Amino acid sequence: MTILSNITRVHKLINPLKRTDNLLVVIRRTFASNGSFDYDLAVIGGGSGGLACAKEAVNQGAKVAVLDYVTPSPQGTKWGLGGTCVNVGCIPKKLMHQAAILGESIHEAVAYGWQVPSVESIKIDWSALTQAVQNHIKSVNWVTRVDLRDKKIDYINGLGEFKDPHTLIATMKNGSKKELTARNVVIAVGGRPHYPDIPGALEYCITSDDIFSLSHPPGKTLVVGAGYIGLECAGFLNSLGFPATVLIRSVPLRGFDQQMARVVTAEMEEKGIKLEHKCIPLSVEKLESGQLKARWLNTETQEQHEDLFDTVLIATGRYALTKQINLPAAGVNCVSPNGKIIADAEQTNVPHIYAVGDVLEGRPELTPVAIHAGRLLARRMFSGAAQQMDYDNVATTIFTPLEYGCVGVSEETAVQRHGADNIEVYHAYYKPTEFFIPQRNIRNCYLKAVALREAPQRILGLHFVGPVAGEVIQGFAAAMKCGITMEQLMNTVGIHPTVAEEFTRLNITKRSGKDPNPASCCS
Ligand code: FAD
Ligand code: NAP
């Protein structure tokens, strides 16, 4: 690593404009892994963070190996290279969300004049949907493998663990062991779904690991948990025609702006999803009929309830996969009680061992976060770069039936940090133009900007519930990075007629007590 860094510095001096040209890569590869190591970098985990880090390290001239292995879920589901996002996360979730939106659009199309043979007969073919989703995933798995091969990254399809701080053991599918040494190691093992400790959970319930490839239609479904995954899954299942009930232990979307969370769940209830507040699961039993009898407890009233379901989907959070990698053998001890790695600047207490992605304590569990942190880390490791990952103001979207996108802090957090007197909240209900003809529910189309009260009113948080919330929020996230103020937002000319322009039309403060409902579409 020292040699590589020195080469970079010398190269920058003599050739400041072309930092990573071919010459540099050739020189580095020549020196790569000098000494007694097989690789400059070994990455444990071929998901979003691990792959991004590995590819960037190769761009910087390093010799790299990636170990990736998927342990089947308790229901036996397994998948290929690429990690959670591609196989059992963002991608299949977004595709199922899209399938749900399309189903609703067919009904709306009738109002626009489309002649549909029989609206009542419209229903989803679950097996065609899962097949299409899985075909796409397999193509991504394939492209990922080819990409690694083209980049000369050694892909080892084995379960990795430390033997010592520089040596990894990979246990392959057939049980054989492979040993390799690396100057640097990145832990990017991500996480897997947590199961509550109740009878029947492991035996009869599924998780997000299983739902996207489920061999049969899920039918009436109980979703346990009201975080991102619980609400998203309940949302698309219900819209696909599978009635959904959600058990909420405390509040939905804890940690998010709670006014916005209530707007999101109000829309879900209006669409027919049952929400059981303050409820925890007690047991799941399989009946002779094949149905599942679930029992739960309302922790406020202490009443017990039970109902029959075809599927119980657990979405009670995820745990980091650190137990199986023998961290003590590497001397890594910066591990939190829940198994996550505490690492400033992605570096553990052992200087050549790093961590990125979901495995990190206190970082957003999001694909672009893992990717960005992985890339920056590789540049710091192999090209002498200094830029650190900025985990603040990361935008995110929850793909519920009406999507919720946000960037920055919640109203509660802003008030807590600055005091209610120093915060101004601008808000509005709005009517998306496309909702007029089918007369769609507009009660929950709502947005707000949380800003400092003092001019020029720097914006601390933007929150939007409505169609394509992710697309709306992404651009504003860049503006937030630049320190956008309410003055600037109000001086931005909108694009009409879009839903994103609603941010540029905000002018009513909560403090004023004025009605935030819109007068007309163009007022
Ligand atoms: P992962 O992608 O989980 O990759 C880790 C890899 O390491 C896995 O392949 C794992 O099998 C492998 N591994 C683990 N241990 C070992 C070992 N010992 N040896 C070898 N290999 C090992 N994020 C978003 O930004 N947007 C979304 O819309 C979104 N939707 C999601 C929906 C669902 C249902 C879920 C579950 C997650 C979603 N996420 C979303 C989160 C996103 O998927 C994760 O933040 C992201 O995948 C984290 O990347 P990672 O590299 O840290 O870990
Ligand atoms: P999560 O957001 O942490 O939500 C977990 C939910 O389960 C919470 O509602 C929690 O309730 C509940 N819960 C936990 N233990 C429980 C128990 N024993 N009994 C009953 N309920 C219990 O976790 P997640 O939904 O699994 O998502 C994991 C991460 O994946 C997220 O943090 C997110 O970053 C990422 N993700 C992102 C997206 C996206 O970007 N759109 C989508 C999906 C996932 P309490 O609030 O009471 O603890």
Coordinates of C-alpha atoms and ligand atoms in Angstrom, one line a residue:
M1 CA 0.0 0.0 0.0
T2 CA 2.8 2.4 0.8
I3 CA 4.4 1.7 -2.5
L4 CA 1.1 2.3 -4.3
S5 CA 0.5 5.5 -2.5
N6 CA 4.0 6.7 -3.3
I7 CA 3.6 5.9 -7.0
T8 CA 0.4 7.9 -7.0
R9 CA 2.0 10.9 -5.4
V10 CA 4.9 10.9 -7.8
H11 CA 2.6 10.4 -10.7
K12 CA 0.4 13.3 -9.7
L13 CA 3.5 15.5 -9.5
I14 CA 4.7 14.7 -13.0
N15 CA 1.3 14.2 -14.6
P16 CA -1.2 16.3 -12.6
L17 CA -4.1 16.3 -15.1
K18 CA -4.4 12.6 -15.8
R19 CA -4.5 10.9 -12.5
T20 CA -5.7 7.4 -13.5
D21 CA -4.4 6.9 -17.0
N22 CA -3.3 3.6 -18.3
L23 CA 0.4 4.2 -17.4
L24 CA -0.5 4.6 -13.8
V25 CA -2.6 1.4 -13.8
V26 CA 0.2 -0.6 -15.5
I27 CA 2.8 0.6 -13.0
R28 CA 0.6 -0.1 -10.1
R29 CA -0.3 -3.6 -11.3
T30 CA 3.4 -4.3 -11.6
F31 CA 3.9 -3.4 -8.0
A32 CA 0.5 -4.7 -6.8
S33 CA 0.6 -7.3 -4.2
N34 CA 4.3 -7.2 -3.9
G35 CA 5.6 -8.9 -0.8
S36 CA 3.9 -11.9 0.5
F37 CA 0.2 -11.1 -0.1
D38 CA -2.0 -12.7 -2.8
Y39 CA -4.1 -9.5 -3.1
D40 CA -3.9 -5.8 -2.4
L41 CA -7.6 -6.0 -1.3
A42 CA -10.0 -8.8 -0.4
V43 CA -13.6 -7.9 0.0
I44 CA -15.9 -10.1 2.0
G45 CA -19.4 -9.6 0.5
G46 CA -20.3 -9.0 -3.2
G47 CA -23.2 -6.7 -2.6
S48 CA -23.7 -3.0 -3.4
G49 CA -20.8 -1.7 -1.2
G50 CA -18.4 -4.5 -1.7
L51 CA -18.6 -4.6 -5.5
A52 CA -18.4 -0.8 -5.8
C53 CA -15.3 -0.8 -3.6
A54 CA -13.7 -3.7 -5.5
K55 CA -14.3 -2.2 -8.9
E56 CA -12.9 1.2 -7.9
A57 CA -9.9 -0.4 -6.3
V58 CA -9.1 -2.1 -9.6
N59 CA -9.5 1.2 -11.4
Q60 CA -6.8 2.5 -9.1
G61 CA -4.5 -0.4 -10.1
A62 CA -5.1 -2.8 -7.1
K63 CA -5.3 -6.6 -7.4
V64 CA -8.6 -7.6 -5.9
A65 CA -10.6 -10.6 -4.8
V66 CA -14.3 -10.6 -3.9
L67 CA -15.8 -13.4 -1.7
D68 CA -19.6 -13.7 -2.0
Y69 CA -21.8 -16.4 -0.6
V70 CA -25.5 -16.6 0.1
T71 CA -26.7 -18.8 2.9
P72 CA -30.3 -20.0 2.0
S73 CA -33.1 -18.5 4.0
P74 CA -34.9 -20.7 6.6
Q75 CA -37.5 -21.3 3.8
G76 CA -34.7 -22.4 1.5
T77 CA -34.6 -19.4 -0.8
K78 CA -31.2 -18.6 -2.3
W79 CA -29.8 -16.3 -5.0
G80 CA -26.8 -15.2 -7.0
L81 CA -24.1 -12.6 -7.0
G82 CA -24.8 -8.9 -6.3
G83 CA -26.1 -8.8 -2.8
T84 CA -29.4 -7.8 -1.3
C85 CA -30.4 -4.8 -3.5
V86 CA -30.3 -6.7 -6.7
N87 CA -31.6 -10.1 -5.5
V88 CA -34.0 -9.6 -2.6
G89 CA -34.1 -5.8 -2.1
C90 CA -34.5 -2.6 -4.0
I91 CA -34.8 -4.1 -7.5
P92 CA -37.4 -6.8 -7.1
K93 CA -39.3 -4.5 -4.6
K94 CA -39.4 -1.6 -7.2
L95 CA -40.6 -4.0 -9.9
M96 CA -43.4 -5.3 -7.7
H97 CA -44.3 -1.8 -6.7
Q98 CA -44.4 -1.0 -10.4
A99 CA -46.6 -4.0 -11.1
A100 CA -49.0 -2.7 -8.4
I101 CA -49.1 0.8 -9.9
L102 CA -49.8 -0.7 -13.4
G103 CA -52.7 -2.7 -12.1
E104 CA -54.3 0.4 -10.6
S105 CA -53.5 2.3 -13.8
I106 CA -55.6 -0.2 -15.8
H107 CA -58.6 0.9 -13.8
E108 CA -57.7 4.6 -14.2
A109 CA -57.3 4.1 -17.9
V110 CA -61.0 3.4 -18.3
A111 CA -61.7 6.9 -17.0
Y112 CA -59.4 8.3 -19.7
G113 CA -61.4 6.5 -22.4
W114 CA -59.5 3.3 -22.8
Q115 CA -61.8 0.4 -23.5
V116 CA -60.8 -2.5 -21.3
P117 CA -62.8 -5.8 -21.9
S118 CA -63.8 -6.3 -18.3
V119 CA -62.3 -4.4 -15.5
E120 CA -63.6 -6.8 -12.9
S121 CA -61.6 -9.7 -14.5
I122 CA -58.3 -7.9 -14.1
K123 CA -56.0 -9.8 -11.8
I124 CA -52.4 -10.5 -11.4
D125 CA -50.7 -13.7 -12.5
W126 CA -48.3 -14.1 -9.6
S127 CA -46.2 -16.7 -11.3
A128 CA -45.8 -14.6 -14.4
L129 CA -44.8 -11.6 -12.2
T130 CA -42.3 -13.6 -10.2
Q131 CA -40.9 -15.2 -13.3
A132 CA -40.4 -11.8 -15.0
V133 CA -38.8 -10.4 -11.9
Q134 CA -36.5 -13.4 -11.4
N135 CA -35.5 -13.3 -15.1
H136 CA -34.4 -9.7 -14.7
I137 CA -32.4 -10.6 -11.5
K138 CA -30.7 -13.5 -13.2
S139 CA -29.6 -11.2 -16.1
V140 CA -28.1 -8.8 -13.6
N141 CA -26.3 -11.6 -11.8
W142 CA -24.8 -12.6 -15.1
V143 CA -23.8 -9.1 -16.1
T144 CA -22.2 -8.7 -12.7
R145 CA -20.1 -11.9 -13.1
V146 CA -19.0 -10.8 -16.5
D147 CA -18.1 -7.4 -15.3
L148 CA -15.9 -8.9 -12.5
R149 CA -14.2 -11.1 -15.0
D150 CA -13.6 -8.3 -17.4
K151 CA -12.1 -6.2 -14.6
K152 CA -9.9 -9.1 -13.6
I153 CA -11.4 -9.2 -10.1
D154 CA -11.2 -12.8 -8.7
Y155 CA -14.7 -13.8 -7.7
I156 CA -14.7 -16.5 -5.1
N157 CA -18.1 -18.0 -4.4
G158 CA -17.3 -19.0 -0.9
L159 CA -18.3 -18.1 2.7
G160 CA -15.4 -16.0 4.0
E161 CA -14.0 -15.8 7.5
F162 CA -10.8 -14.5 9.0
K163 CA -8.0 -16.9 9.9
D164 CA -5.7 -14.0 11.0
P165 CA -5.7 -10.3 10.2
H166 CA -4.4 -10.8 6.7
T167 CA -5.7 -14.3 5.9
L168 CA -9.1 -15.3 4.8
I169 CA -10.6 -18.8 4.5
A170 CA -13.4 -19.3 2.0
T171 CA -15.6 -22.3 2.5
M172 CA -16.9 -23.3 -0.9
K173 CA -20.3 -24.9 -1.8
N174 CA -18.8 -28.4 -1.8
G175 CA -17.2 -27.8 1.7
S176 CA -13.7 -27.4 0.4
K177 CA -11.6 -24.6 1.8
K178 CA -9.6 -22.0 0.0
E179 CA -7.1 -19.7 1.7
L180 CA -5.9 -16.3 0.5
T181 CA -4.0 -13.4 1.9
A182 CA -4.6 -9.7 1.4
R183 CA -2.8 -6.5 2.4
N184 CA -6.2 -4.8 3.0
V185 CA -9.6 -6.3 3.8
V186 CA -13.1 -4.7 3.4
I187 CA -16.0 -6.2 5.3
A188 CA -19.1 -5.7 3.3
V189 CA -21.3 -8.6 4.4
G190 CA -24.5 -6.6 4.8
G191 CA -27.4 -8.1 6.7
R192 CA -30.3 -10.6 6.7
P193 CA -33.8 -10.4 8.1
H194 CA -34.3 -10.7 11.8
Y195 CA -36.9 -13.2 13.1
P196 CA -38.8 -12.5 16.3
D197 CA -38.5 -15.2 18.9
I198 CA -42.0 -16.6 18.8
P199 CA -43.3 -20.1 18.1
G200 CA -43.7 -20.7 14.3
A201 CA -41.6 -17.8 13.1
L202 CA -38.8 -19.7 11.5
E203 CA -40.9 -22.7 10.5
Y204 CA -43.9 -21.0 8.8
C205 CA -43.1 -17.4 8.1
I206 CA -41.4 -15.8 5.2
T207 CA -39.4 -12.6 4.9
S208 CA -38.3 -10.2 2.1
D209 CA -35.7 -12.9 1.2
D210 CA -38.6 -15.2 0.0
I211 CA -41.5 -13.0 -1.2
F212 CA -40.0 -12.0 -4.5
S213 CA -39.6 -15.6 -5.7
L214 CA -42.5 -17.2 -3.8
S215 CA -43.7 -20.2 -5.8
H216 CA -47.4 -19.6 -5.0
P217 CA -49.6 -16.4 -4.7
P218 CA -49.2 -15.1 -1.2
G219 CA -53.0 -14.7 -0.6
K220 CA -54.2 -13.0 2.5
T221 CA -51.0 -11.8 4.2
L222 CA -50.0 -10.7 7.7
V223 CA -47.0 -8.3 7.7
V224 CA -45.1 -8.1 11.0
G225 CA -43.3 -4.8 11.3
A226 CA -44.0 -1.2 10.1
G227 CA -40.6 0.0 8.8
Y228 CA -39.6 0.5 5.2
I229 CA -39.9 -3.2 4.3
G230 CA -43.1 -3.9 6.1
L231 CA -45.0 -0.9 4.7
E232 CA -43.6 -1.4 1.1
C233 CA -44.5 -5.1 1.0
A234 CA -48.0 -4.6 2.5
G235 CA -48.5 -1.8 0.0
F236 CA -47.7 -3.7 -3.2
L237 CA -49.3 -7.0 -2.0
N238 CA -52.6 -5.2 -1.3
S239 CA -52.5 -3.4 -4.6
L240 CA -51.8 -6.7 -6.4
G241 CA -55.0 -8.1 -4.8
F242 CA -53.7 -9.9 -1.7
P243 CA -55.3 -8.4 1.4
A244 CA -52.7 -7.2 3.8
T245 CA -52.7 -6.6 7.6
V246 CA -49.8 -4.9 9.3
L247 CA -48.7 -5.3 12.9
I248 CA -47.2 -2.1 14.2
R249 CA -45.3 -2.5 17.5
S250 CA -44.8 1.2 18.3
V251 CA -45.3 3.7 15.4
P252 CA -45.0 3.3 11.7
L253 CA -41.7 4.4 10.2
R254 CA -40.1 5.2 13.5
G255 CA -37.3 7.8 13.1
F256 CA -39.1 9.5 10.1
D257 CA -41.2 12.6 10.3
Q258 CA -44.2 11.3 12.1
Q259 CA -46.7 13.7 10.5
M260 CA -45.6 12.3 7.1
A261 CA -45.7 8.7 8.4
R262 CA -49.3 9.3 9.4
V263 CA -50.1 10.6 5.9
V264 CA -48.5 7.6 4.3
T265 CA -50.4 5.1 6.5
A266 CA -53.7 7.1 6.1
E267 CA -53.4 6.4 2.4
M268 CA -52.6 2.7 3.0
E269 CA -55.7 2.4 5.2
E270 CA -57.9 4.2 2.6
K271 CA -56.7 1.6 0.1
G272 CA -57.9 -1.2 2.4
I273 CA -54.8 -2.2 4.3
K274 CA -55.5 -3.1 7.9
L275 CA -53.2 -1.5 10.5
E276 CA -53.0 -3.1 13.9
H277 CA -51.4 -0.4 16.2
K278 CA -49.4 -1.2 19.3
C279 CA -49.4 -4.9 18.5
I280 CA -46.7 -7.6 18.8
P281 CA -46.8 -11.1 17.4
L282 CA -47.3 -14.0 19.8
S283 CA -47.3 -17.2 17.7
V284 CA -47.9 -18.6 14.2
E285 CA -49.4 -22.0 13.9
K286 CA -49.9 -24.1 10.8
L287 CA -53.4 -25.6 10.5
E288 CA -54.3 -28.8 8.6
S289 CA -55.9 -26.7 5.9
G290 CA -52.4 -25.2 5.3
Q291 CA -53.5 -21.8 6.5
L292 CA -51.6 -20.0 9.2
K293 CA -53.2 -19.0 12.5
A294 CA -51.4 -15.9 13.8
R295 CA -52.0 -14.6 17.3
W296 CA -50.9 -11.1 18.5
L297 CA -51.1 -8.9 21.6
N298 CA -52.2 -5.3 21.8
T299 CA -49.7 -4.0 24.3
E300 CA -51.9 -1.0 25.2
T301 CA -55.1 -2.9 25.9
Q302 CA -53.5 -6.3 26.7
E303 CA -56.1 -7.9 24.5
Q304 CA -55.1 -10.9 22.4
H305 CA -56.2 -11.3 18.8
E306 CA -56.0 -14.0 16.2
D307 CA -56.8 -14.4 12.5
L308 CA -56.1 -16.8 9.7
F309 CA -53.7 -15.9 6.9
D310 CA -52.2 -17.6 3.9
T311 CA -48.8 -16.0 4.4
V312 CA -47.1 -14.3 7.3
L313 CA -44.2 -12.0 6.3
I314 CA -41.8 -10.9 8.9
A315 CA -40.2 -7.5 8.4
T316 CA -38.8 -6.7 11.9
G317 CA -35.5 -5.3 10.8
R318 CA -32.2 -6.9 9.8
Y319 CA -29.0 -8.0 11.6
A320 CA -25.5 -7.7 10.4
L321 CA -23.7 -10.9 9.3
T322 CA -20.6 -10.4 11.4
K323 CA -20.9 -13.5 13.7
Q324 CA -19.8 -15.9 10.9
I325 CA -16.6 -14.1 9.9
N326 CA -14.5 -14.7 13.0
L327 CA -13.7 -11.1 13.7
P328 CA -11.7 -12.0 16.9
A329 CA -9.2 -13.9 14.7
A330 CA -8.5 -10.6 12.9
G331 CA -8.4 -8.6 16.2
V332 CA -11.5 -6.5 15.1
N333 CA -13.3 -5.6 18.3
C334 CA -15.2 -2.4 17.4
V335 CA -18.5 -4.3 17.3
S336 CA -21.8 -3.0 18.8
P337 CA -24.0 -5.3 20.9
N338 CA -26.2 -5.8 17.8
G339 CA -23.3 -7.1 15.8
K340 CA -22.7 -4.0 13.6
I341 CA -19.2 -2.6 13.1
I342 CA -18.4 0.8 14.6
A343 CA -16.0 2.4 12.2
D344 CA -15.1 6.0 11.8
A345 CA -14.2 6.7 8.1
E346 CA -15.1 3.0 7.5
Q347 CA -11.8 1.9 9.3
T348 CA -12.0 -0.6 12.1
N349 CA -9.6 -0.7 15.1
V350 CA -7.3 -2.8 12.9
P351 CA -5.9 -0.2 10.5
H352 CA -5.9 -2.4 7.3
I353 CA -9.4 -3.8 7.9
Y354 CA -12.4 -1.6 6.8
A355 CA -16.1 -1.9 6.6
V356 CA -18.8 -0.5 4.3
G357 CA -22.5 -0.7 3.8
D358 CA -25.3 -2.1 5.9
V359 CA -22.8 -3.8 8.3
L360 CA -21.8 -0.4 9.7
E361 CA -23.4 0.9 12.9
G362 CA -25.5 4.1 12.7
R363 CA -25.3 4.5 8.9
P364 CA -28.4 4.6 6.6
E365 CA -29.0 1.1 5.2
L366 CA -29.3 2.2 1.6
T367 CA -27.7 1.0 -1.6
P368 CA -26.4 4.3 -2.8
V369 CA -24.8 4.9 0.6
A370 CA -23.0 1.6 0.4
I371 CA -21.8 2.3 -3.1
H372 CA -20.6 5.8 -2.5
A373 CA -18.8 4.9 0.7
G374 CA -17.2 1.9 -1.0
R375 CA -15.9 4.0 -3.9
L376 CA -14.5 6.7 -1.8
L377 CA -12.8 4.2 0.5
A378 CA -11.1 2.5 -2.5
R379 CA -9.8 5.9 -3.6
R380 CA -8.5 6.7 -0.2
M381 CA -6.8 3.2 0.0
F382 CA -5.2 3.1 -3.4
S383 CA -4.9 6.6 -4.8
G384 CA -4.0 8.8 -1.8
A385 CA -7.4 10.5 -2.0
A386 CA -8.7 12.2 1.2
Q387 CA -12.4 12.6 0.6
Q388 CA -14.6 11.1 3.3
M389 CA -18.2 9.8 2.9
D390 CA -20.8 12.4 4.0
Y391 CA -23.6 10.5 5.6
D392 CA -25.7 13.7 6.2
N393 CA -28.7 14.7 4.1
V394 CA -28.9 11.4 2.3
A395 CA -32.3 11.3 0.5
T396 CA -34.5 8.3 0.6
T397 CA -37.9 7.1 -0.6
I398 CA -40.3 4.6 0.8
F399 CA -42.2 3.0 -2.0
T400 CA -45.6 2.7 -0.4
P401 CA -48.8 3.1 -2.5
L402 CA -48.3 6.9 -2.2
E403 CA -44.6 7.2 -2.1
Y404 CA -42.8 9.2 0.6
G405 CA -39.5 10.9 -0.3
C406 CA -37.5 13.0 2.0
V407 CA -34.1 14.5 2.6
G408 CA -32.7 16.2 5.7
V409 CA -34.3 16.1 9.1
S410 CA -37.8 15.6 10.3
E411 CA -39.8 18.4 11.8
E412 CA -39.4 16.8 15.3
T413 CA -35.6 16.7 14.9
A414 CA -35.5 20.3 13.7
V415 CA -37.5 21.4 16.7
Q416 CA -35.4 19.4 19.1
R417 CA -32.1 20.8 17.7
H418 CA -33.1 24.4 17.2
G419 CA -36.2 25.0 19.3
A420 CA -39.8 25.5 17.9
D421 CA -39.4 29.3 17.9
N422 CA -36.5 29.1 15.5
I423 CA -38.1 26.8 12.9
E424 CA -40.5 27.6 10.1
V425 CA -42.5 24.9 8.4
Y426 CA -44.0 25.6 5.0
H427 CA -46.6 23.1 3.9
A428 CA -49.3 22.3 1.4
Y429 CA -51.8 19.8 0.2
Y430 CA -51.8 19.6 -3.6
K431 CA -53.8 18.0 -6.5
P432 CA -51.7 16.1 -9.0
T433 CA -53.2 17.0 -12.4
E434 CA -53.2 13.3 -13.4
F435 CA -55.4 12.5 -10.4
F436 CA -58.3 14.6 -11.7
I437 CA -59.9 12.5 -14.4
P438 CA -60.0 9.2 -12.5
Q439 CA -61.0 11.2 -9.4
R440 CA -58.2 9.7 -7.4
N441 CA -58.0 10.3 -3.7
I442 CA -56.0 13.5 -3.1
R443 CA -56.4 13.7 0.6
N444 CA -52.9 12.5 1.3
C445 CA -50.9 14.4 -1.4
Y446 CA -49.0 16.6 1.0
L447 CA -45.5 18.2 1.2
K448 CA -43.6 20.3 3.6
A449 CA -40.3 22.2 3.9
V450 CA -38.7 22.5 7.4
A451 CA -36.4 25.6 7.6
L452 CA -34.7 27.8 10.0
R453 CA -36.9 30.8 10.8
E454 CA -34.3 33.4 10.4
A455 CA -33.7 34.8 6.8
P456 CA -32.7 33.5 4.3
Q457 CA -34.3 30.4 6.0
R458 CA -31.9 27.6 5.3
I459 CA -33.8 24.4 4.6
L460 CA -33.2 21.6 7.0
G461 CA -35.6 19.0 5.6
L462 CA -37.9 18.4 2.6
H463 CA -40.7 15.9 2.8
F464 CA -43.0 14.8 0.0
V465 CA -45.9 12.3 -0.2
G466 CA -47.2 11.6 -3.6
P467 CA -46.5 9.9 -7.0
V468 CA -42.9 9.4 -8.0
A469 CA -41.6 10.9 -4.8
G470 CA -38.1 9.5 -5.4
E471 CA -37.9 11.3 -8.7
V472 CA -39.1 14.5 -7.0
I473 CA -36.8 14.4 -4.1
Q474 CA -33.5 13.4 -5.9
G475 CA -33.0 16.9 -7.5
F476 CA -33.8 18.7 -4.3
A477 CA -31.3 16.5 -2.5
A478 CA -28.6 18.1 -4.7
A479 CA -30.0 21.5 -3.8
M480 CA -29.8 20.6 -0.1
K481 CA -26.1 19.7 -0.5
C482 CA -25.6 23.2 -1.9
G483 CA -27.4 24.7 1.2
I484 CA -30.6 25.8 -0.4
T485 CA -32.8 28.3 1.4
M486 CA -36.5 29.0 1.3
E487 CA -35.8 32.3 -0.5
Q488 CA -34.1 30.4 -3.2
L489 CA -36.7 27.7 -3.4
M490 CA -39.5 30.3 -3.7
N491 CA -37.5 32.0 -6.4
T492 CA -37.2 28.8 -8.4
V493 CA -39.5 28.7 -11.4
G494 CA -41.5 25.5 -11.5
I495 CA -42.2 23.1 -14.3
H496 CA -45.9 23.0 -14.9
P497 CA -47.8 20.7 -14.6
T498 CA -45.7 18.5 -12.4
V499 CA -45.9 17.4 -8.8
A500 CA -42.3 18.4 -8.1
E501 CA -43.2 22.1 -8.8
E502 CA -45.3 22.0 -5.6
F503 CA -42.1 22.7 -3.7
T504 CA -41.6 25.9 -5.6
R505 CA -45.2 27.0 -4.8
L506 CA -44.8 26.5 -1.0
N507 CA -45.8 29.8 0.8
I508 CA -48.0 28.9 3.7
T509 CA -46.4 28.4 7.1
K510 CA -47.8 26.2 9.8
R511 CA -47.4 29.1 12.2
S512 CA -49.8 31.3 10.1
G513 CA -52.6 28.8 10.7
K514 CA -53.8 29.4 7.1
D515 CA -55.5 26.6 5.2
P516 CA -52.8 24.6 3.3
N517 CA -55.3 23.2 0.8
P518 CA -55.0 24.3 -2.8
A519 CA -57.5 26.6 -4.3
S520 CA -57.1 25.5 -7.9
C521 CA -54.5 23.7 -10.0
C522 CA -52.7 26.8 -11.2
S523 CA -53.2 29.3 -8.3
Ligands
FAD1 P1 -25.5 -6.5 0.7 O1 -26.0 -6.0 -0.5 O2 -26.4 -7.2 1.6 O3 -24.3 -7.5 0.3 C1 -23.7 -8.3 1.2 C2 -23.2 -9.6 0.5 O4 -22.3 -10.3 1.3 C3 -24.4 -10.6 0.3 O5 -24.4 -11.1 -1.0 C4 -24.1 -11.6 1.3 O6 -24.7 -12.9 0.9 C5 -22.6 -11.7 1.3 N1 -22.0 -12.2 2.5 C6 -22.4 -12.1 3.7 N2 -21.5 -12.7 4.6 C7 -20.6 -13.3 3.8 C8 -19.4 -14.0 4.0 N3 -19.1 -14.4 5.3 N4 -18.7 -14.5 3.0 C9 -19.0 -14.2 1.7 N5 -20.1 -13.4 1.4 C10 -20.9 -13.0 2.4 N6 -32.0 0.4 -0.4 C11 -32.2 1.5 -1.2 O7 -31.3 2.4 -1.4 N7 -33.4 1.6 -1.9 C12 -34.4 0.7 -1.8 O8 -35.4 0.8 -2.5 C13 -34.1 -0.4 -1.0 N8 -35.1 -1.4 -0.9 C14 -34.8 -2.5 -0.1 C15 -35.8 -3.5 -0.1 C16 -35.6 -4.6 0.7 C17 -36.6 -5.7 0.8 C18 -34.4 -4.7 1.4 C19 -34.1 -6.0 2.2 C20 -33.4 -3.8 1.4 C21 -33.6 -2.6 0.6 N9 -32.7 -1.6 0.5 C22 -32.9 -0.5 -0.3 C23 -31.4 -1.7 1.2 C24 -30.2 -2.2 0.3 O9 -30.6 -3.4 -0.3 C25 -29.0 -2.3 1.2 O10 -28.7 -1.1 1.9 C26 -27.8 -2.7 0.4 O11 -28.0 -3.9 -0.3 C27 -26.5 -2.8 1.3 O12 -25.4 -3.2 0.6 P2 -24.2 -4.0 1.3 O13 -23.1 -4.1 0.3 O14 -23.9 -3.4 2.6 O15 -24.8 -5.4 1.6
NAP2 P1 -36.8 -1.1 10.0 O1 -37.1 0.0 9.1 O2 -35.9 -1.0 11.1 O3 -38.2 -1.6 10.6 C1 -38.4 -2.7 11.5 C2 -39.8 -2.7 12.0 O4 -40.1 -3.9 12.7 C3 -40.2 -1.6 12.9 O5 -41.5 -1.2 12.6 C4 -40.0 -2.2 14.3 O6 -40.9 -1.6 15.3 C5 -40.6 -3.6 14.0 N1 -40.1 -4.6 14.9 C6 -38.8 -4.9 15.3 N2 -38.8 -5.9 16.1 C7 -40.0 -6.3 16.3 C8 -40.6 -7.3 17.1 N3 -39.9 -8.2 17.8 N4 -42.0 -7.5 17.0 C9 -42.7 -6.6 16.3 N5 -42.2 -5.6 15.5 C10 -40.9 -5.5 15.6 O7 -36.3 -2.4 9.2 P2 -36.7 -2.9 7.8 O8 -38.1 -2.5 7.4 O9 -36.5 -4.4 7.9 O10 -35.7 -2.3 6.8 C11 -34.3 -2.5 7.1 C12 -33.5 -1.4 6.3 O11 -33.5 -1.7 4.9 C13 -34.1 0.0 6.5 O12 -33.5 0.6 7.6 C14 -33.7 0.7 5.2 O13 -32.6 1.5 5.3 C15 -33.5 -0.5 4.2 N6 -34.6 -0.4 3.2 C16 -34.7 0.7 2.4 C17 -35.7 0.8 1.5 C18 -35.9 2.0 0.6 O14 -34.9 2.7 0.5 N7 -37.0 2.2 0.0 C19 -36.7 -0.2 1.5 C20 -36.6 -1.3 2.3 C21 -35.5 -1.4 3.2 P3 -40.3 -0.4 16.2 O15 -40.3 0.8 15.4 O16 -41.2 -0.5 17.4 O17 -38.9 -0.9 16.6

